[in-house]
Amino acid sequence: MPEAGLEAPVVVHLPRSLVALFPGCERVMRVDGRTVLEIVKALDARVPGLANRVLDAGPVIRTHINVFVAGERATVHTPVAPGAEVYVVPAVSGG
Amino acid sequence: MSEQRVLVMVGTPKGAFILEGDDARDAWQIRGPLCEGWPIRDISADADGALYAAAGSPWFGPAVFRSDDLGTTWSHSSEGLTYGDDGPPVKAVWSVRAGLDGIYAGVEPAGLFRSTDRGQTWTHVRGLTEHPSRPEWVAGNGGLILHTIVPHPSDRARMWVGISSVGVFETRDGGATWHTRNAGVRAEFNPENRFPEYGLCVHKLAIAAGSGDRLFQQNHCGVYRSDDGGGTWLDLTPNGLPGDFGFAAGAHPRNPDAFWTIPLTEPEDGRMMHGGAAAVWRTTDAGATWSREAAGLPQEHAYVGVLREAMAVDHLDPAGVYFGTTTGQLYASADEGVTWRRIWDNLPPIWSVEAVIVA
């Protein structure tokens, strides 16, 4: 079992339309977290305001945003393994 | 030679656009789409020169954008723009306006938020949504939206808001408590009670020049004037307007008797210019009489609509008047609404128009 902080970071892929809102934000970010909610909060610590674009009241993932973990649609509670690839994608249902 | 420039700021479902002209209001250049192409419901300017845009993205939610360089670059925030994790999600910001004590944002579902740090963080003005009528608020066709914010010109404790389809509210204590201001306004869709205290479909409010007591209102059911801060409303529709329905409302910056509106056909008839002939209706006697102003506007097959935020008046002398259509045409008058010219075309559907003079 690796020590805390030494686990491989989660690799998060962000959509162009999201990073465009935050000057300097990169399309691929590496953060630590064990659930989708922790991942989003970790992103928000690096890019203040990003959580508000991905999460709605609840908190829940916004209706027309999809987050995929290991190829499956996730909720804020979905566990995320160290080193996993996470994709944040604008849903086609948004328009 | 004057150094004044006119910025006409246009909100659309595909971003904001800014047209810039000199004070002759003759030649225009356009920039856009701005705000990353987000749907923009309203744009306004603060006295410090900042521009604010009310936004709501189907993907990324509500936000207020701010520009400190007249629209070249924008930042955004929705920090605090929430009813909390247990409350209904805020879908979009519909209106943004500088008050005497901060920036105010009206949202869907209807509520009011205030920022005292130039839009970086927001605080819910709870007194409004704690009004006893709140459980009975009903959405209009556009949703349950707080679409109009009218700060009092000199008293920071006073403000009016318009909510569809609930009506007008006023606070006189800085937002702690709110009072309905709908006496005399018709609700033709409510045959059991044509003059209810609330449940009225205000479409737009405009405050007249002067001390702050005179308001004009374009409602789903007519055009009204109040001379007592919204306490009572006088129906101006029978004085020559072609019908009840319309959205736009513009008040003169110096003459409290001058007001413009754009009557449209009833919803069942398409919310379009009457007879397919575009016209702005103007009063210069506080609504006692109206004149139909159509010079320069298309008079045949102009089946266009004009939405609630899509008329603006600038502060030059003579005042310029502007309106945008649901089919992407932008019209301007440099002579107080008497003659008109199409100054841009092929924009997305125009949701909002605002004009500001900059040095």
Short mmCIF file of C-alpha atoms in Angstrom, two decimals:
data_model
loop_
_atom_site.label_atom_id
_atom_site.label_comp_id
_atom_site.label_asym_id
_atom_site.label_seq_id
_atom_site.Cartn_x
_atom_site.Cartn_y
_atom_site.Cartn_z
CA MET A 1 0.00 0.00 0.00
CA PRO A 2 1.61 3.30 -1.05
CA GLU A 3 1.83 6.09 1.47
CA ALA A 4 -0.61 8.98 1.16
CA GLY A 5 0.64 11.50 -1.35
CA LEU A 6 2.79 8.99 -3.16
CA GLU A 7 -0.01 7.40 -5.15
CA ALA A 8 -0.12 8.07 -8.86
CA PRO A 9 -2.23 11.16 -9.49
CA VAL A 10 -5.51 10.97 -11.33
CA VAL A 11 -5.31 12.26 -14.90
CA VAL A 12 -8.26 14.53 -15.69
CA HIS A 13 -9.14 15.50 -19.25
CA LEU A 14 -11.09 18.76 -19.49
CA PRO A 15 -13.11 20.04 -22.46
CA ARG A 16 -11.97 23.02 -24.53
CA SER A 17 -15.11 24.99 -23.70
CA LEU A 18 -14.40 24.65 -19.98
CA VAL A 19 -10.70 25.52 -19.95
CA ALA A 20 -11.44 28.52 -22.19
CA LEU A 21 -13.15 30.11 -19.17
CA PHE A 22 -9.97 30.01 -17.10
CA PRO A 23 -6.86 31.61 -18.60
CA GLY A 24 -3.86 29.35 -18.06
CA CYS A 25 -5.93 26.25 -17.35
CA GLU A 26 -4.65 23.18 -19.19
CA ARG A 27 -6.66 20.50 -20.95
CA VAL A 28 -5.03 17.70 -18.95
CA MET A 29 -4.46 18.05 -15.23
CA ARG A 30 -3.07 15.67 -12.63
CA VAL A 31 -4.63 15.86 -9.17
CA ASP A 32 -5.13 13.65 -6.10
CA GLY A 33 -8.52 12.41 -4.97
CA ARG A 34 -10.43 9.23 -4.19
CA THR A 35 -13.87 10.23 -5.48
CA VAL A 36 -15.15 12.42 -8.29
CA LEU A 37 -16.11 15.05 -5.72
CA GLU A 38 -12.59 15.08 -4.28
CA ILE A 39 -11.18 15.31 -7.79
CA VAL A 40 -13.36 18.31 -8.64
CA LYS A 41 -12.46 20.02 -5.37
CA ALA A 42 -8.78 19.39 -6.09
CA LEU A 43 -9.22 20.94 -9.52
CA ASP A 44 -11.01 23.90 -7.97
CA ALA A 45 -8.10 24.46 -5.59
CA ARG A 46 -5.86 24.83 -8.64
CA VAL A 47 -8.41 26.65 -10.81
CA PRO A 48 -10.76 28.65 -8.56
CA GLY A 49 -14.31 28.63 -9.87
CA LEU A 50 -13.99 25.43 -11.89
CA ALA A 51 -16.15 23.43 -9.47
CA ASN A 52 -19.05 25.83 -10.03
CA ARG A 53 -18.97 25.02 -13.73
CA VAL A 54 -19.07 21.25 -13.21
CA LEU A 55 -21.21 20.88 -10.08
CA ASP A 56 -24.75 22.02 -9.34
CA ALA A 57 -26.54 22.33 -6.00
CA GLY A 58 -26.51 19.08 -4.08
CA PRO A 59 -23.71 18.82 -5.00
CA VAL A 60 -24.34 16.83 -8.14
CA ILE A 61 -22.70 16.83 -11.53
CA ARG A 62 -24.51 19.36 -13.74
CA THR A 63 -27.31 17.92 -15.84
CA HIS A 64 -25.55 18.41 -19.17
CA ILE A 65 -22.03 17.54 -18.03
CA ASN A 66 -20.82 13.95 -18.05
CA VAL A 67 -17.87 12.68 -16.04
CA PHE A 68 -16.47 9.31 -17.09
CA VAL A 69 -14.32 7.18 -14.80
CA ALA A 70 -12.90 3.98 -16.26
CA GLY A 71 -15.25 4.37 -19.17
CA GLU A 72 -18.40 4.59 -17.05
CA ARG A 73 -20.60 7.64 -16.35
CA ALA A 74 -19.89 8.74 -12.81
CA THR A 75 -21.59 10.60 -9.99
CA VAL A 76 -19.86 12.76 -7.43
CA HIS A 77 -19.60 9.68 -5.22
CA THR A 78 -17.93 7.40 -7.76
CA PRO A 79 -14.56 6.10 -6.47
CA VAL A 80 -11.49 6.99 -8.49
CA ALA A 81 -8.44 4.74 -8.41
CA PRO A 82 -4.93 6.17 -8.28
CA GLY A 83 -3.66 6.85 -11.77
CA ALA A 84 -7.12 6.59 -13.30
CA GLU A 85 -8.13 8.60 -16.35
CA VAL A 86 -11.15 10.86 -15.83
CA TYR A 87 -12.93 12.62 -18.67
CA VAL A 88 -15.16 15.67 -18.21
CA VAL A 89 -17.36 16.00 -21.29
CA PRO A 90 -20.16 18.41 -22.28
CA ALA A 91 -23.21 16.22 -22.84
CA VAL A 92 -24.92 16.17 -26.21
CA SER A 93 -28.16 16.74 -24.28
CA GLY A 94 -27.01 20.31 -23.60
CA GLY A 95 -27.56 21.31 -27.18
CA MET B 1 -14.62 67.38 -31.98
CA SER B 2 -16.31 65.08 -29.54
CA GLU B 3 -14.47 62.11 -28.12
CA GLN B 4 -17.62 60.38 -27.00
CA ARG B 5 -18.29 56.89 -28.27
CA VAL B 6 -21.46 54.85 -28.07
CA LEU B 7 -21.28 51.18 -27.16
CA VAL B 8 -24.36 49.17 -28.03
CA MET B 9 -24.10 45.89 -26.16
CA VAL B 10 -26.12 42.98 -27.50
CA GLY B 11 -26.90 39.76 -25.67
CA THR B 12 -27.78 36.64 -27.65
CA PRO B 13 -27.98 32.88 -27.12
CA LYS B 14 -24.63 32.65 -28.91
CA GLY B 15 -22.65 35.19 -26.93
CA ALA B 16 -22.38 38.94 -26.47
CA PHE B 17 -21.64 41.42 -29.22
CA ILE B 18 -20.59 45.05 -28.92
CA LEU B 19 -21.18 47.63 -31.60
CA GLU B 20 -19.17 50.79 -31.33
CA GLY B 21 -19.96 54.09 -33.00
CA ASP B 22 -19.23 57.79 -32.61
CA ASP B 23 -21.75 60.22 -31.19
CA ALA B 24 -23.27 60.81 -34.63
CA ARG B 25 -24.42 57.20 -34.34
CA ASP B 26 -23.90 56.80 -38.03
CA ALA B 27 -21.07 54.31 -38.58
CA TRP B 28 -20.69 51.17 -36.52
CA GLN B 29 -18.13 48.46 -35.97
CA ILE B 30 -18.86 45.18 -34.24
CA ARG B 31 -16.95 42.84 -31.94
CA GLY B 32 -18.00 39.34 -30.96
CA PRO B 33 -19.07 36.76 -30.12
CA LEU B 34 -17.81 37.56 -26.61
CA CYS B 35 -18.13 35.75 -23.26
CA GLU B 36 -17.02 32.44 -24.85
CA GLY B 37 -20.28 32.27 -26.75
CA TRP B 38 -22.36 31.77 -23.61
CA PRO B 39 -26.05 32.65 -23.78
CA ILE B 40 -26.26 36.26 -22.56
CA ARG B 41 -29.57 37.65 -21.27
CA ASP B 42 -28.49 41.14 -20.24
CA ILE B 43 -25.45 43.42 -20.29
CA SER B 44 -25.04 46.61 -18.30
CA ALA B 45 -22.37 49.09 -17.31
CA ASP B 46 -21.37 50.36 -13.90
CA ALA B 47 -20.36 53.96 -13.31
CA ASP B 48 -16.76 52.79 -12.84
CA GLY B 49 -16.68 51.62 -16.47
CA ALA B 50 -17.01 47.90 -15.84
CA LEU B 51 -19.35 45.89 -18.03
CA TYR B 52 -21.39 43.04 -16.57
CA ALA B 53 -23.10 40.29 -18.56
CA ALA B 54 -25.84 38.03 -17.20
CA ALA B 55 -25.31 34.51 -18.44
CA GLY B 56 -26.55 30.97 -18.23
CA SER B 57 -24.98 28.04 -20.04
CA PRO B 58 -26.90 24.80 -20.53
CA TRP B 59 -23.68 22.97 -19.70
CA PHE B 60 -21.90 25.15 -17.18
CA GLY B 61 -24.74 26.88 -15.36
CA PRO B 62 -25.23 30.50 -14.30
CA ALA B 63 -22.56 33.18 -14.14
CA VAL B 64 -21.96 36.89 -14.33
CA PHE B 65 -19.17 37.95 -16.66
CA ARG B 66 -17.25 41.17 -16.04
CA SER B 67 -15.04 43.19 -18.34
CA ASP B 68 -12.79 46.04 -17.19
CA ASP B 69 -11.65 46.94 -20.71
CA LEU B 70 -14.98 47.63 -22.47
CA GLY B 71 -15.49 44.07 -23.55
CA THR B 72 -12.07 43.06 -24.87
CA THR B 73 -11.44 40.55 -22.09
CA TRP B 74 -13.87 39.01 -19.62
CA SER B 75 -13.73 37.10 -16.36
CA HIS B 76 -16.64 35.31 -14.80
CA SER B 77 -17.93 34.09 -11.44
CA SER B 78 -20.91 32.43 -9.86
CA GLU B 79 -19.43 32.08 -6.38
CA GLY B 80 -22.38 32.36 -3.99
CA LEU B 81 -24.91 32.48 -6.82
CA THR B 82 -26.84 29.60 -5.31
CA TYR B 83 -29.81 28.83 -3.09
CA GLY B 84 -27.62 26.28 -1.31
CA ASP B 85 -27.27 22.54 -1.73
CA ASP B 86 -30.83 22.00 -0.49
CA GLY B 87 -32.36 24.68 -2.70
CA PRO B 88 -33.40 24.64 -6.34
CA PRO B 89 -30.51 24.91 -8.80
CA VAL B 90 -29.99 28.34 -10.30
CA LYS B 91 -30.35 27.88 -14.05
CA ALA B 92 -29.32 31.24 -15.44
CA VAL B 93 -28.77 34.90 -14.67
CA TRP B 94 -31.36 37.01 -16.47
CA SER B 95 -30.48 40.52 -15.37
CA VAL B 96 -27.54 42.38 -13.94
CA ARG B 97 -27.58 45.99 -12.81
CA ALA B 98 -25.36 48.30 -10.80
CA GLY B 99 -27.10 49.67 -7.73
CA LEU B 100 -25.96 52.31 -5.30
CA ASP B 101 -24.55 49.69 -2.94
CA GLY B 102 -23.31 46.96 -5.23
CA ILE B 103 -24.05 44.92 -8.31
CA TYR B 104 -27.38 43.08 -8.43
CA ALA B 105 -28.22 39.93 -10.36
CA GLY B 106 -31.67 38.50 -11.03
CA VAL B 107 -31.85 34.78 -11.66
CA GLU B 108 -34.02 31.83 -12.62
CA PRO B 109 -35.75 30.49 -10.57
CA ALA B 110 -36.64 33.98 -9.43
CA GLY B 111 -34.39 35.54 -6.84
CA LEU B 112 -32.03 38.42 -6.30
CA PHE B 113 -28.31 38.36 -5.47
CA ARG B 114 -25.93 41.17 -4.56
CA SER B 115 -22.19 41.53 -4.98
CA THR B 116 -20.10 44.11 -3.16
CA ASP B 117 -16.81 43.02 -4.74
CA ARG B 118 -17.57 43.74 -8.40
CA GLY B 119 -19.08 40.38 -9.18
CA GLN B 120 -16.47 38.09 -7.65
CA THR B 121 -18.80 36.76 -4.95
CA TRP B 122 -22.57 36.95 -4.52
CA THR B 123 -24.98 36.94 -1.59
CA HIS B 124 -28.63 35.96 -1.75
CA VAL B 125 -31.04 38.81 -0.93
CA ARG B 126 -33.25 36.52 1.11
CA GLY B 127 -35.95 39.01 1.95
CA LEU B 128 -37.44 38.76 -1.52
CA THR B 129 -37.71 35.00 -1.73
CA GLU B 130 -39.00 34.97 1.86
CA HIS B 131 -42.00 37.07 0.80
CA PRO B 132 -45.22 35.32 1.93
CA SER B 133 -46.40 35.04 -1.67
CA ARG B 134 -43.40 32.93 -2.73
CA PRO B 135 -45.21 29.52 -2.61
CA GLU B 136 -47.70 30.88 -5.15
CA TRP B 137 -45.20 32.30 -7.64
CA VAL B 138 -45.89 30.85 -11.08
CA ALA B 139 -43.59 30.77 -14.07
CA GLY B 140 -44.35 32.60 -17.29
CA ASN B 141 -43.46 31.38 -20.76
CA GLY B 142 -39.81 32.33 -20.18
CA GLY B 143 -39.66 30.58 -16.80
CA LEU B 144 -39.91 31.88 -13.24
CA ILE B 145 -37.46 34.69 -13.77
CA LEU B 146 -36.37 37.88 -12.08
CA HIS B 147 -35.78 39.86 -15.24
CA THR B 148 -35.80 43.48 -14.20
CA ILE B 149 -33.85 45.32 -11.52
CA VAL B 150 -34.51 49.03 -11.06
CA PRO B 151 -32.44 50.72 -8.36
CA HIS B 152 -33.77 54.01 -7.01
CA PRO B 153 -31.66 56.85 -8.42
CA SER B 154 -30.68 58.33 -5.05
CA ASP B 155 -32.04 56.22 -2.17
CA ARG B 156 -29.89 53.13 -1.68
CA ALA B 157 -32.56 51.52 0.48
CA ARG B 158 -35.08 51.46 -2.36
CA MET B 159 -35.29 49.15 -5.38
CA TRP B 160 -37.91 47.62 -7.63
CA VAL B 161 -37.77 44.24 -9.30
CA GLY B 162 -39.99 42.59 -11.91
CA ILE B 163 -40.69 38.86 -11.80
CA SER B 164 -42.61 36.85 -14.40
CA SER B 165 -45.29 36.04 -13.92
CA VAL B 166 -45.56 37.37 -10.39
CA GLY B 167 -45.36 41.13 -10.66
CA VAL B 168 -43.48 44.09 -9.28
CA PHE B 169 -41.96 44.22 -5.81
CA GLU B 170 -40.30 47.11 -4.02
CA THR B 171 -38.00 47.26 -1.04
CA ARG B 172 -37.54 50.41 1.04
CA ASP B 173 -35.15 48.90 3.57
CA GLY B 174 -32.25 47.73 1.48
CA GLY B 175 -33.76 44.37 0.56
CA ALA B 176 -34.78 43.14 4.02
CA THR B 177 -38.50 43.27 3.23
CA TRP B 178 -40.38 43.57 -0.05
CA HIS B 179 -43.86 44.76 -0.96
CA THR B 180 -46.05 44.02 -3.96
CA ARG B 181 -46.54 47.01 -6.27
CA ASN B 182 -49.22 45.93 -8.70
CA ALA B 183 -52.37 47.88 -7.88
CA GLY B 184 -54.25 48.77 -11.06
CA VAL B 185 -52.48 46.23 -13.29
CA ARG B 186 -54.75 43.86 -15.21
CA ALA B 187 -54.48 40.08 -15.29
CA GLU B 188 -56.71 39.25 -18.26
CA PHE B 189 -55.69 35.60 -18.00
CA ASN B 190 -57.28 35.43 -14.54
CA PRO B 191 -61.03 36.00 -15.05
CA GLU B 192 -61.75 35.19 -11.41
CA ASN B 193 -59.63 38.11 -10.26
CA ARG B 194 -58.55 40.63 -12.89
CA PHE B 195 -56.68 42.78 -10.38
CA PRO B 196 -54.81 40.44 -8.02
CA GLU B 197 -52.13 41.60 -5.62
CA TYR B 198 -49.63 39.33 -7.38
CA GLY B 199 -49.66 36.77 -10.17
CA LEU B 200 -49.17 39.49 -12.76
CA CYS B 201 -47.12 39.21 -15.88
CA VAL B 202 -44.81 42.21 -15.82
CA HIS B 203 -42.58 42.13 -18.89
CA LYS B 204 -40.37 45.15 -18.28
CA LEU B 205 -40.03 48.18 -16.02
CA ALA B 206 -38.35 51.47 -16.85
CA ILE B 207 -37.76 54.31 -14.43
CA ALA B 208 -38.42 57.81 -15.69
CA ALA B 209 -36.00 60.67 -15.27
CA GLY B 210 -36.47 62.66 -12.11
CA SER B 211 -36.82 61.91 -8.45
CA GLY B 212 -37.59 58.23 -8.79
CA ASP B 213 -41.34 58.24 -8.26
CA ARG B 214 -42.34 57.65 -11.88
CA LEU B 215 -42.14 54.21 -13.46
CA PHE B 216 -43.37 52.84 -16.75
CA GLN B 217 -44.29 49.20 -17.23
CA GLN B 218 -44.89 47.05 -20.28
CA ASN B 219 -46.97 44.14 -19.08
CA HIS B 220 -48.39 41.08 -20.79
CA CYS B 221 -51.68 42.95 -20.33
CA GLY B 222 -50.98 46.54 -21.26
CA VAL B 223 -48.73 49.53 -20.70
CA TYR B 224 -48.86 51.40 -17.39
CA ARG B 225 -47.43 54.39 -15.57
CA SER B 226 -47.01 54.90 -11.88
CA ASP B 227 -46.33 58.31 -10.34
CA ASP B 228 -46.02 57.04 -6.79
CA GLY B 229 -43.18 54.55 -6.95
CA GLY B 230 -45.37 51.67 -8.08
CA GLY B 231 -48.03 52.19 -5.45
CA THR B 232 -50.74 52.54 -8.09
CA TRP B 233 -50.61 52.05 -11.84
CA LEU B 234 -52.54 53.93 -14.53
CA ASP B 235 -53.43 51.97 -17.66
CA LEU B 236 -52.07 53.85 -20.69
CA THR B 237 -53.05 51.23 -23.27
CA PRO B 238 -56.46 52.73 -24.19
CA ASN B 239 -54.79 56.03 -25.11
CA GLY B 240 -53.96 54.85 -28.61
CA LEU B 241 -51.76 51.77 -28.44
CA PRO B 242 -52.70 48.96 -30.86
CA GLY B 243 -52.88 46.26 -28.20
CA ASP B 244 -51.91 45.06 -24.75
CA PHE B 245 -48.97 42.83 -25.52
CA GLY B 246 -45.31 43.73 -25.83
CA PHE B 247 -42.01 43.37 -24.06
CA ALA B 248 -39.77 46.37 -24.62
CA ALA B 249 -39.68 49.49 -22.48
CA GLY B 250 -37.43 52.52 -22.73
CA ALA B 251 -37.52 55.74 -20.74
CA HIS B 252 -35.96 59.06 -21.74
CA PRO B 253 -32.81 59.98 -19.81
CA ARG B 254 -33.97 63.56 -19.10
CA ASN B 255 -37.64 63.99 -20.01
CA PRO B 256 -39.85 62.16 -17.50
CA ASP B 257 -42.81 62.31 -19.91
CA ALA B 258 -41.07 60.46 -22.76
CA PHE B 259 -41.22 56.69 -23.10
CA TRP B 260 -41.00 54.13 -25.89
CA THR B 261 -42.48 50.66 -26.29
CA ILE B 262 -42.99 48.14 -29.09
CA PRO B 263 -46.48 46.61 -29.18
CA LEU B 264 -46.64 43.06 -30.50
CA THR B 265 -49.46 40.75 -31.42
CA GLU B 266 -50.85 38.54 -28.67
CA PRO B 267 -48.99 35.27 -27.93
CA GLU B 268 -51.68 33.26 -29.74
CA ASP B 269 -50.97 35.43 -32.79
CA GLY B 270 -47.20 35.04 -32.75
CA ARG B 271 -45.75 37.90 -30.66
CA MET B 272 -44.87 39.84 -33.84
CA MET B 273 -45.13 43.38 -35.12
CA HIS B 274 -48.78 44.23 -35.82
CA GLY B 275 -49.63 43.71 -39.48
CA GLY B 276 -46.08 42.72 -40.32
CA ALA B 277 -45.15 46.41 -40.18
CA ALA B 278 -42.41 47.31 -37.72
CA ALA B 279 -43.02 50.28 -35.45
CA VAL B 280 -41.97 51.84 -32.18
CA TRP B 281 -44.61 53.71 -30.23
CA ARG B 282 -43.58 56.88 -28.47
CA THR B 283 -45.18 59.16 -25.96
CA THR B 284 -43.93 62.57 -24.91
CA ASP B 285 -46.83 63.33 -22.58
CA ALA B 286 -46.44 60.48 -20.11
CA GLY B 287 -48.77 58.19 -22.02
CA ALA B 288 -51.73 60.51 -22.54
CA THR B 289 -51.19 60.10 -26.29
CA TRP B 290 -49.01 57.86 -28.45
CA SER B 291 -47.40 58.26 -31.85
CA ARG B 292 -46.50 55.39 -34.15
CA GLU B 293 -42.93 55.86 -35.37
CA ALA B 294 -42.01 53.74 -38.37
CA ALA B 295 -39.81 55.89 -40.63
CA GLY B 296 -36.96 53.70 -41.80
CA LEU B 297 -38.46 50.49 -40.43
CA PRO B 298 -39.74 47.72 -42.72
CA GLN B 299 -43.45 48.08 -43.38
CA GLU B 300 -44.15 44.86 -45.26
CA HIS B 301 -43.69 41.26 -44.18
CA ALA B 302 -41.70 42.16 -41.08
CA TYR B 303 -42.79 39.30 -38.87
CA VAL B 304 -40.30 40.07 -36.15
CA GLY B 305 -40.51 40.21 -32.41
CA VAL B 306 -38.65 42.27 -29.81
CA LEU B 307 -37.99 40.74 -26.40
CA ARG B 308 -38.14 42.26 -22.93
CA GLU B 309 -34.53 43.39 -22.63
CA ALA B 310 -34.01 44.24 -26.27
CA MET B 311 -34.60 48.02 -26.22
CA ALA B 312 -32.15 50.64 -24.98
CA VAL B 313 -31.86 54.40 -24.76
CA ASP B 314 -28.58 56.29 -24.67
CA HIS B 315 -27.86 59.50 -22.77
CA LEU B 316 -26.83 61.73 -25.66
CA ASP B 317 -28.87 64.76 -26.71
CA PRO B 318 -30.97 64.01 -28.67
CA ALA B 319 -31.29 60.59 -27.10
CA GLY B 320 -30.56 57.53 -29.21
CA VAL B 321 -32.98 54.62 -29.10
CA TYR B 322 -32.10 51.06 -30.10
CA PHE B 323 -33.88 47.75 -30.44
CA GLY B 324 -32.96 44.25 -31.53
CA THR B 325 -35.22 41.63 -33.03
CA THR B 326 -35.71 37.95 -32.48
CA THR B 327 -34.41 37.49 -36.03
CA GLY B 328 -31.10 39.26 -35.49
CA GLN B 329 -31.62 42.78 -36.83
CA LEU B 330 -30.45 45.76 -34.80
CA TYR B 331 -32.15 49.12 -35.38
CA ALA B 332 -31.10 52.54 -34.13
CA SER B 333 -32.56 56.01 -34.00
CA ALA B 334 -30.42 59.08 -33.37
CA ASP B 335 -33.42 61.42 -33.04
CA GLU B 336 -35.36 60.06 -30.08
CA GLY B 337 -37.14 57.33 -31.99
CA VAL B 338 -38.60 59.32 -34.88
CA THR B 339 -36.48 57.94 -37.72
CA TRP B 340 -34.76 54.58 -37.76
CA ARG B 341 -31.99 52.74 -39.51
CA ARG B 342 -30.93 49.11 -39.48
CA ILE B 343 -27.36 49.21 -38.19
CA TRP B 344 -26.63 45.47 -38.17
CA ASP B 345 -28.15 42.25 -39.44
CA ASN B 346 -27.64 38.49 -39.29
CA LEU B 347 -26.95 38.39 -35.58
CA PRO B 348 -28.32 35.51 -33.52
CA PRO B 349 -31.76 36.11 -31.98
CA ILE B 350 -31.33 39.27 -29.92
CA TRP B 351 -32.20 38.89 -26.26
CA SER B 352 -30.88 42.16 -24.91
CA VAL B 353 -29.66 45.58 -25.98
CA GLU B 354 -27.99 48.20 -23.80
CA ALA B 355 -26.34 51.47 -24.79
CA VAL B 356 -23.61 53.25 -22.88
CA ILE B 357 -21.59 56.37 -23.62
CA VAL B 358 -17.85 56.18 -23.05
CA ALA B 359 -15.19 58.84 -23.38
#
